[in-house]
PDB file of C-alpha atoms in Angstrom:
ATOM      1  CA  MET S 174      -0.055   0.018   0.027  1.00  0.00           C
ATOM      2  CA  GLN S 175       1.211   3.518  -0.844  1.00  0.00           C
ATOM      3  CA  ASP S 176      -0.095   6.889  -0.111  1.00  0.00           C
ATOM      4  CA  ALA S 177      -0.174  10.055  -2.341  1.00  0.00           C
ATOM      5  CA  ILE S 178       3.142  11.135  -0.971  1.00  0.00           C
ATOM      6  CA  THR S 179       5.057   7.857  -1.400  1.00  0.00           C
ATOM      7  CA  THR S 180       3.566   7.412  -4.879  1.00  0.00           C
ATOM      8  CA  LEU S 181       4.839  10.848  -6.055  1.00  0.00           C
ATOM      9  CA  ILE S 182       8.233  10.436  -4.418  1.00  0.00           C
ATOM     10  CA  ASN S 183       8.781   6.961  -5.770  1.00  0.00           C
ATOM     11  CA  SER S 184       7.884   8.100  -9.243  1.00  0.00           C
ATOM     12  CA  SER S 185      10.378  10.922  -9.153  1.00  0.00           C
ATOM     13  CA  ASP S 186      13.036   8.771  -7.499  1.00  0.00           C
ATOM     14  CA  VAL S 187      12.772   6.069 -10.218  1.00  0.00           C
ATOM     15  CA  GLN S 188      13.271   8.925 -12.793  1.00  0.00           C
ATOM     16  CA  GLY S 189      16.201  10.340 -10.802  1.00  0.00           C
ATOM     17  CA  LYS S 190      14.680  13.801 -10.588  1.00  0.00           C
ATOM     18  CA  TYR S 191      13.282  16.338  -8.164  1.00  0.00           C
ATOM     19  CA  LEU S 192       9.437  16.652  -7.776  1.00  0.00           C
ATOM     20  CA  ASP S 193       8.210  18.939 -10.627  1.00  0.00           C
ATOM     21  CA  ASN S 194       5.548  21.622 -10.324  1.00  0.00           C
ATOM     22  CA  THR S 195       2.734  19.132 -11.094  1.00  0.00           C
ATOM     23  CA  GLY S 196       4.002  16.803  -8.239  1.00  0.00           C
ATOM     24  CA  ILE S 197       4.254  19.660  -5.803  1.00  0.00           C
ATOM     25  CA  ALA S 198       0.682  20.796  -6.730  1.00  0.00           C
ATOM     26  CA  LYS S 199      -0.516  17.260  -6.027  1.00  0.00           C
ATOM     27  CA  LEU S 200       1.041  17.194  -2.649  1.00  0.00           C
ATOM     28  CA  LYS S 201      -0.242  20.642  -1.806  1.00  0.00           C
ATOM     29  CA  SER S 202      -3.792  19.452  -2.738  1.00  0.00           C
ATOM     30  CA  TYR S 203      -3.355  16.319  -0.714  1.00  0.00           C
ATOM     31  CA  PHE S 204      -2.230  18.178   2.354  1.00  0.00           C
ATOM     32  CA  GLN S 205      -4.994  20.838   1.972  1.00  0.00           C
ATOM     33  CA  SER S 206      -7.633  18.095   1.937  1.00  0.00           C
ATOM     34  CA  GLY S 207      -6.178  16.287   4.865  1.00  0.00           C
ATOM     35  CA  GLU S 208      -8.614  17.675   7.505  1.00  0.00           C
ATOM     36  CA  LEU S 209     -11.583  16.817   5.264  1.00  0.00           C
ATOM     37  CA  ARG S 210     -10.315  13.275   4.812  1.00  0.00           C
ATOM     38  CA  ALA S 211      -9.686  12.927   8.554  1.00  0.00           C
ATOM     39  CA  ARG S 212     -13.105  14.253   9.567  1.00  0.00           C
ATOM     40  CA  ALA S 213     -14.755  11.875   6.908  1.00  0.00           C
ATOM     41  CA  ALA S 214     -12.880   8.931   8.237  1.00  0.00           C
ATOM     42  CA  THR S 215     -13.935   9.732  11.788  1.00  0.00           C
ATOM     43  CA  THR S 216     -17.579  10.050  10.755  1.00  0.00           C
ATOM     44  CA  ILE S 217     -17.477   6.795   8.837  1.00  0.00           C
ATOM     45  CA  SER S 218     -15.856   4.987  11.629  1.00  0.00           C
ATOM     46  CA  ALA S 219     -18.562   6.109  14.019  1.00  0.00           C
ATOM     47  CA  ASN S 220     -21.391   5.247  11.583  1.00  0.00           C
ATOM     48  CA  ALA S 221     -20.085   2.215   9.673  1.00  0.00           C
ATOM     49  CA  SER S 222     -22.794  -0.143  10.753  1.00  0.00           C
ATOM     50  CA  THR S 223     -25.503   2.319   9.693  1.00  0.00           C
ATOM     51  CA  ILE S 224     -23.838   3.079   6.393  1.00  0.00           C
ATOM     52  CA  VAL S 225     -23.807  -0.630   5.484  1.00  0.00           C
ATOM     53  CA  THR S 226     -27.323  -1.254   6.742  1.00  0.00           C
ATOM     54  CA  GLN S 227     -28.695   1.658   4.736  1.00  0.00           C
ATOM     55  CA  SER S 228     -26.772   0.673   1.711  1.00  0.00           C
ATOM     56  CA  VAL S 229     -28.272  -2.780   1.722  1.00  0.00           C
ATOM     57  CA  ALA S 230     -31.741  -1.342   2.286  1.00  0.00           C
ATOM     58  CA  ARG S 231     -31.359   1.027  -0.597  1.00  0.00           C
ATOM     59  CA  SER S 232     -29.956  -1.432  -3.095  1.00  0.00           C
ATOM     60  CA  LEU S 233     -30.916  -4.934  -2.254  1.00  0.00           C
ATOM     61  CA  MET S 234     -33.826  -5.309   0.226  1.00  0.00           C
ATOM     62  CA  TYR S 235     -37.187  -6.341  -1.135  1.00  0.00           C
ATOM     63  CA  THR S 236     -35.649  -7.574  -4.392  1.00  0.00           C
ATOM     64  CA  ASP S 237     -35.335 -11.001  -5.815  1.00  0.00           C
ATOM     65  CA  ILE S 238     -31.977 -11.393  -4.198  1.00  0.00           C
ATOM     66  CA  THR S 239     -33.530 -11.360  -0.644  1.00  0.00           C
ATOM     67  CA  ALA S 240     -36.477 -13.567  -1.562  1.00  0.00           C
ATOM     68  CA  PRO S 241     -36.491 -17.293  -0.898  1.00  0.00           C
ATOM     69  CA  GLY S 242     -34.019 -18.850  -3.352  1.00  0.00           C
ATOM     70  CA  GLY S 243     -32.172 -15.598  -3.823  1.00  0.00           C
ATOM     71  CA  ASN S 244     -28.427 -15.071  -3.199  1.00  0.00           C
ATOM     72  CA  MET S 245     -29.012 -13.343   0.102  1.00  0.00           C
ATOM     73  CA  TYR S 246     -31.772 -15.515   1.347  1.00  0.00           C
ATOM     74  CA  THR S 247     -30.267 -17.395   4.161  1.00  0.00           C
ATOM     75  CA  CYS S 248     -28.858 -15.575   7.203  1.00  0.00           C
ATOM     76  CA  ARG S 249     -25.349 -16.968   6.351  1.00  0.00           C
ATOM     77  CA  ARG S 250     -25.373 -15.471   2.906  1.00  0.00           C
ATOM     78  CA  TYR S 251     -26.878 -12.126   4.140  1.00  0.00           C
ATOM     79  CA  ALA S 252     -24.131 -11.994   6.801  1.00  0.00           C
ATOM     80  CA  ALA S 253     -21.404 -12.634   4.165  1.00  0.00           C
ATOM     81  CA  CYS S 254     -22.871  -9.747   2.032  1.00  0.00           C
ATOM     82  CA  ILE S 255     -22.788  -7.370   5.049  1.00  0.00           C
ATOM     83  CA  ARG S 256     -19.298  -8.494   5.937  1.00  0.00           C
ATOM     84  CA  ASP S 257     -18.031  -7.816   2.331  1.00  0.00           C
ATOM     85  CA  LEU S 258     -19.735  -4.434   2.269  1.00  0.00           C
ATOM     86  CA  ASP S 259     -18.078  -3.518   5.546  1.00  0.00           C
ATOM     87  CA  TYR S 260     -14.716  -4.580   4.103  1.00  0.00           C
ATOM     88  CA  PHE S 261     -15.353  -2.366   1.096  1.00  0.00           C
ATOM     89  CA  LEU S 262     -16.312   0.576   3.296  1.00  0.00           C
ATOM     90  CA  ARG S 263     -13.200   0.099   5.553  1.00  0.00           C
ATOM     91  CA  TYR S 264     -10.773  -0.104   2.695  1.00  0.00           C
ATOM     92  CA  ALA S 265     -12.427   2.678   0.803  1.00  0.00           C
ATOM     93  CA  THR S 266     -11.824   4.713   3.997  1.00  0.00           C
ATOM     94  CA  TYR S 267      -8.219   3.644   4.118  1.00  0.00           C
ATOM     95  CA  ALA S 268      -7.739   4.703   0.511  1.00  0.00           C
ATOM     96  CA  LEU S 269      -9.341   8.108   1.243  1.00  0.00           C
ATOM     97  CA  LEU S 270      -6.867   8.676   4.007  1.00  0.00           C
ATOM     98  CA  ALA S 271      -3.915   7.528   1.917  1.00  0.00           C
ATOM     99  CA  GLY S 272      -5.105   9.525  -1.115  1.00  0.00           C
ATOM    100  CA  ASP S 273      -4.283   6.421  -3.202  1.00  0.00           C
ATOM    101  CA  PRO S 274      -6.456   3.505  -4.415  1.00  0.00           C
ATOM    102  CA  SER S 275      -3.653   0.948  -4.487  1.00  0.00           C
ATOM    103  CA  ILE S 276      -4.863  -0.571  -1.197  1.00  0.00           C
ATOM    104  CA  LEU S 277      -8.182  -1.346  -2.857  1.00  0.00           C
ATOM    105  CA  ASP S 278      -6.351  -3.350  -5.545  1.00  0.00           C
ATOM    106  CA  GLU S 279      -4.052  -5.108  -3.152  1.00  0.00           C
ATOM    107  CA  ARG S 280      -6.484  -6.019  -0.431  1.00  0.00           C
ATOM    108  CA  ILE S 281      -9.861  -6.535  -1.956  1.00  0.00           C
ATOM    109  CA  LEU S 282      -9.955  -6.341  -5.803  1.00  0.00           C
ATOM    110  CA  ASN S 283      -7.250  -8.639  -6.992  1.00  0.00           C
ATOM    111  CA  GLY S 284      -9.006 -11.877  -7.756  1.00  0.00           C
ATOM    112  CA  LEU S 285     -12.370 -10.818  -6.170  1.00  0.00           C
ATOM    113  CA  ARG S 286     -14.346 -10.870  -9.386  1.00  0.00           C
ATOM    114  CA  GLU S 287     -13.214 -14.424 -10.143  1.00  0.00           C
ATOM    115  CA  THR S 288     -13.929 -15.442  -6.609  1.00  0.00           C
ATOM    116  CA  TYR S 289     -17.431 -14.027  -6.638  1.00  0.00           C
ATOM    117  CA  ASN S 290     -18.094 -15.705 -10.066  1.00  0.00           C
ATOM    118  CA  SER S 291     -16.926 -19.065  -8.704  1.00  0.00           C
ATOM    119  CA  LEU S 292     -19.164 -18.654  -5.626  1.00  0.00           C
ATOM    120  CA  GLY S 293     -22.194 -17.433  -7.554  1.00  0.00           C
ATOM    121  CA  VAL S 294     -22.232 -14.058  -5.984  1.00  0.00           C
ATOM    122  CA  PRO S 295     -24.116 -11.689  -8.319  1.00  0.00           C
ATOM    123  CA  ILE S 296     -21.626  -8.977  -9.408  1.00  0.00           C
ATOM    124  CA  SER S 297     -24.282  -6.520 -10.510  1.00  0.00           C
ATOM    125  CA  ALA S 298     -25.985  -6.636  -7.156  1.00  0.00           C
ATOM    126  CA  THR S 299     -22.624  -6.130  -5.488  1.00  0.00           C
ATOM    127  CA  ILE S 300     -21.813  -3.177  -7.677  1.00  0.00           C
ATOM    128  CA  ARG S 301     -25.329  -1.736  -6.956  1.00  0.00           C
ATOM    129  CA  SER S 302     -24.631  -2.061  -3.240  1.00  0.00           C
ATOM    130  CA  VAL S 303     -21.229  -0.289  -3.659  1.00  0.00           C
ATOM    131  CA  GLN S 304     -22.955   2.529  -5.497  1.00  0.00           C
ATOM    132  CA  ALA S 305     -25.686   2.767  -2.771  1.00  0.00           C
ATOM    133  CA  MET S 306     -22.887   3.002  -0.181  1.00  0.00           C
ATOM    134  CA  LYS S 307     -21.349   5.921  -2.116  1.00  0.00           C
ATOM    135  CA  ASP S 308     -24.759   7.571  -2.000  1.00  0.00           C
ATOM    136  CA  VAL S 309     -25.222   6.903   1.736  1.00  0.00           C
ATOM    137  CA  THR S 310     -21.822   8.190   2.665  1.00  0.00           C
ATOM    138  CA  THR S 311     -22.239  11.337   0.544  1.00  0.00           C
ATOM    139  CA  ASP S 312     -25.531  12.000   2.317  1.00  0.00           C
ATOM    140  CA  LEU S 313     -23.838  11.554   5.710  1.00  0.00           C
ATOM    141  CA  LEU S 314     -20.508  13.356   4.830  1.00  0.00           C
ATOM    142  CA  GLY S 315     -21.615  16.167   2.612  1.00  0.00           C
ATOM    143  CA  ALA S 316     -20.853  16.764  -1.042  1.00  0.00           C
ATOM    144  CA  ASP S 317     -17.142  17.597  -0.778  1.00  0.00           C
ATOM    145  CA  ALA S 318     -16.150  14.686   1.410  1.00  0.00           C
ATOM    146  CA  GLY S 319     -18.568  12.451  -0.485  1.00  0.00           C
ATOM    147  CA  LYS S 320     -17.026  13.298  -3.798  1.00  0.00           C
ATOM    148  CA  GLU S 321     -13.546  12.590  -2.424  1.00  0.00           C
ATOM    149  CA  LEU S 322     -14.584   9.166  -1.052  1.00  0.00           C
ATOM    150  CA  GLY S 323     -16.743   8.477  -4.149  1.00  0.00           C
ATOM    151  CA  VAL S 324     -13.595   8.072  -6.205  1.00  0.00           C
ATOM    152  CA  TYR S 325     -12.677   5.036  -4.184  1.00  0.00           C
ATOM    153  CA  PHE S 326     -16.179   3.464  -4.310  1.00  0.00           C
ATOM    154  CA  ASP S 327     -16.053   4.109  -8.214  1.00  0.00           C
ATOM    155  CA  HIS S 328     -12.695   2.298  -8.167  1.00  0.00           C
ATOM    156  CA  ILE S 329     -14.223  -0.702  -6.408  1.00  0.00           C
ATOM    157  CA  ALA S 330     -17.255  -0.771  -8.765  1.00  0.00           C
ATOM    158  CA  ALA S 331     -14.975  -0.552 -11.767  1.00  0.00           C
ATOM    159  CA  GLY S 332     -12.826  -3.289 -10.399  1.00  0.00           C
ATOM    160  CA  LEU S 333     -15.719  -5.597 -10.058  1.00  0.00           C
ATOM    161  CA  SER S 334     -17.049  -4.811 -13.560  1.00  0.00           C
TER     162      SER S 334
END
């Protein structure tokens, strides 16, 4: 896992050069948004269970997936869905704090689509839940922090597509 700072420094180091104006501007933006990202992470941590519950309610409840015979019908399957959404939320929060999506690739996305396909987990419903989580967190955090965090939910959705 890297953060925005390490990513920029490593890139310049590999090229054997100092940070250019673009790199400095990226660092400046990262530092300026630090308080916003920290407040958002604090709010998410305090409300994680509610965020996941509301996301499921908005995207999956009262659909075929929760009906008898659906992929979330048994308590065990429902619990697995909730667990995975909680992982997505937690790692999206880590990526938000780091300002870098690489943790999402390393910790949850690499091989996840294949695993879900082999287990019969409906990818489209999972993506719908991730998008609902983006909406729920934006409602909770406000537009600026929601937009910042939304980048990482979009990354997860794209990685599952």
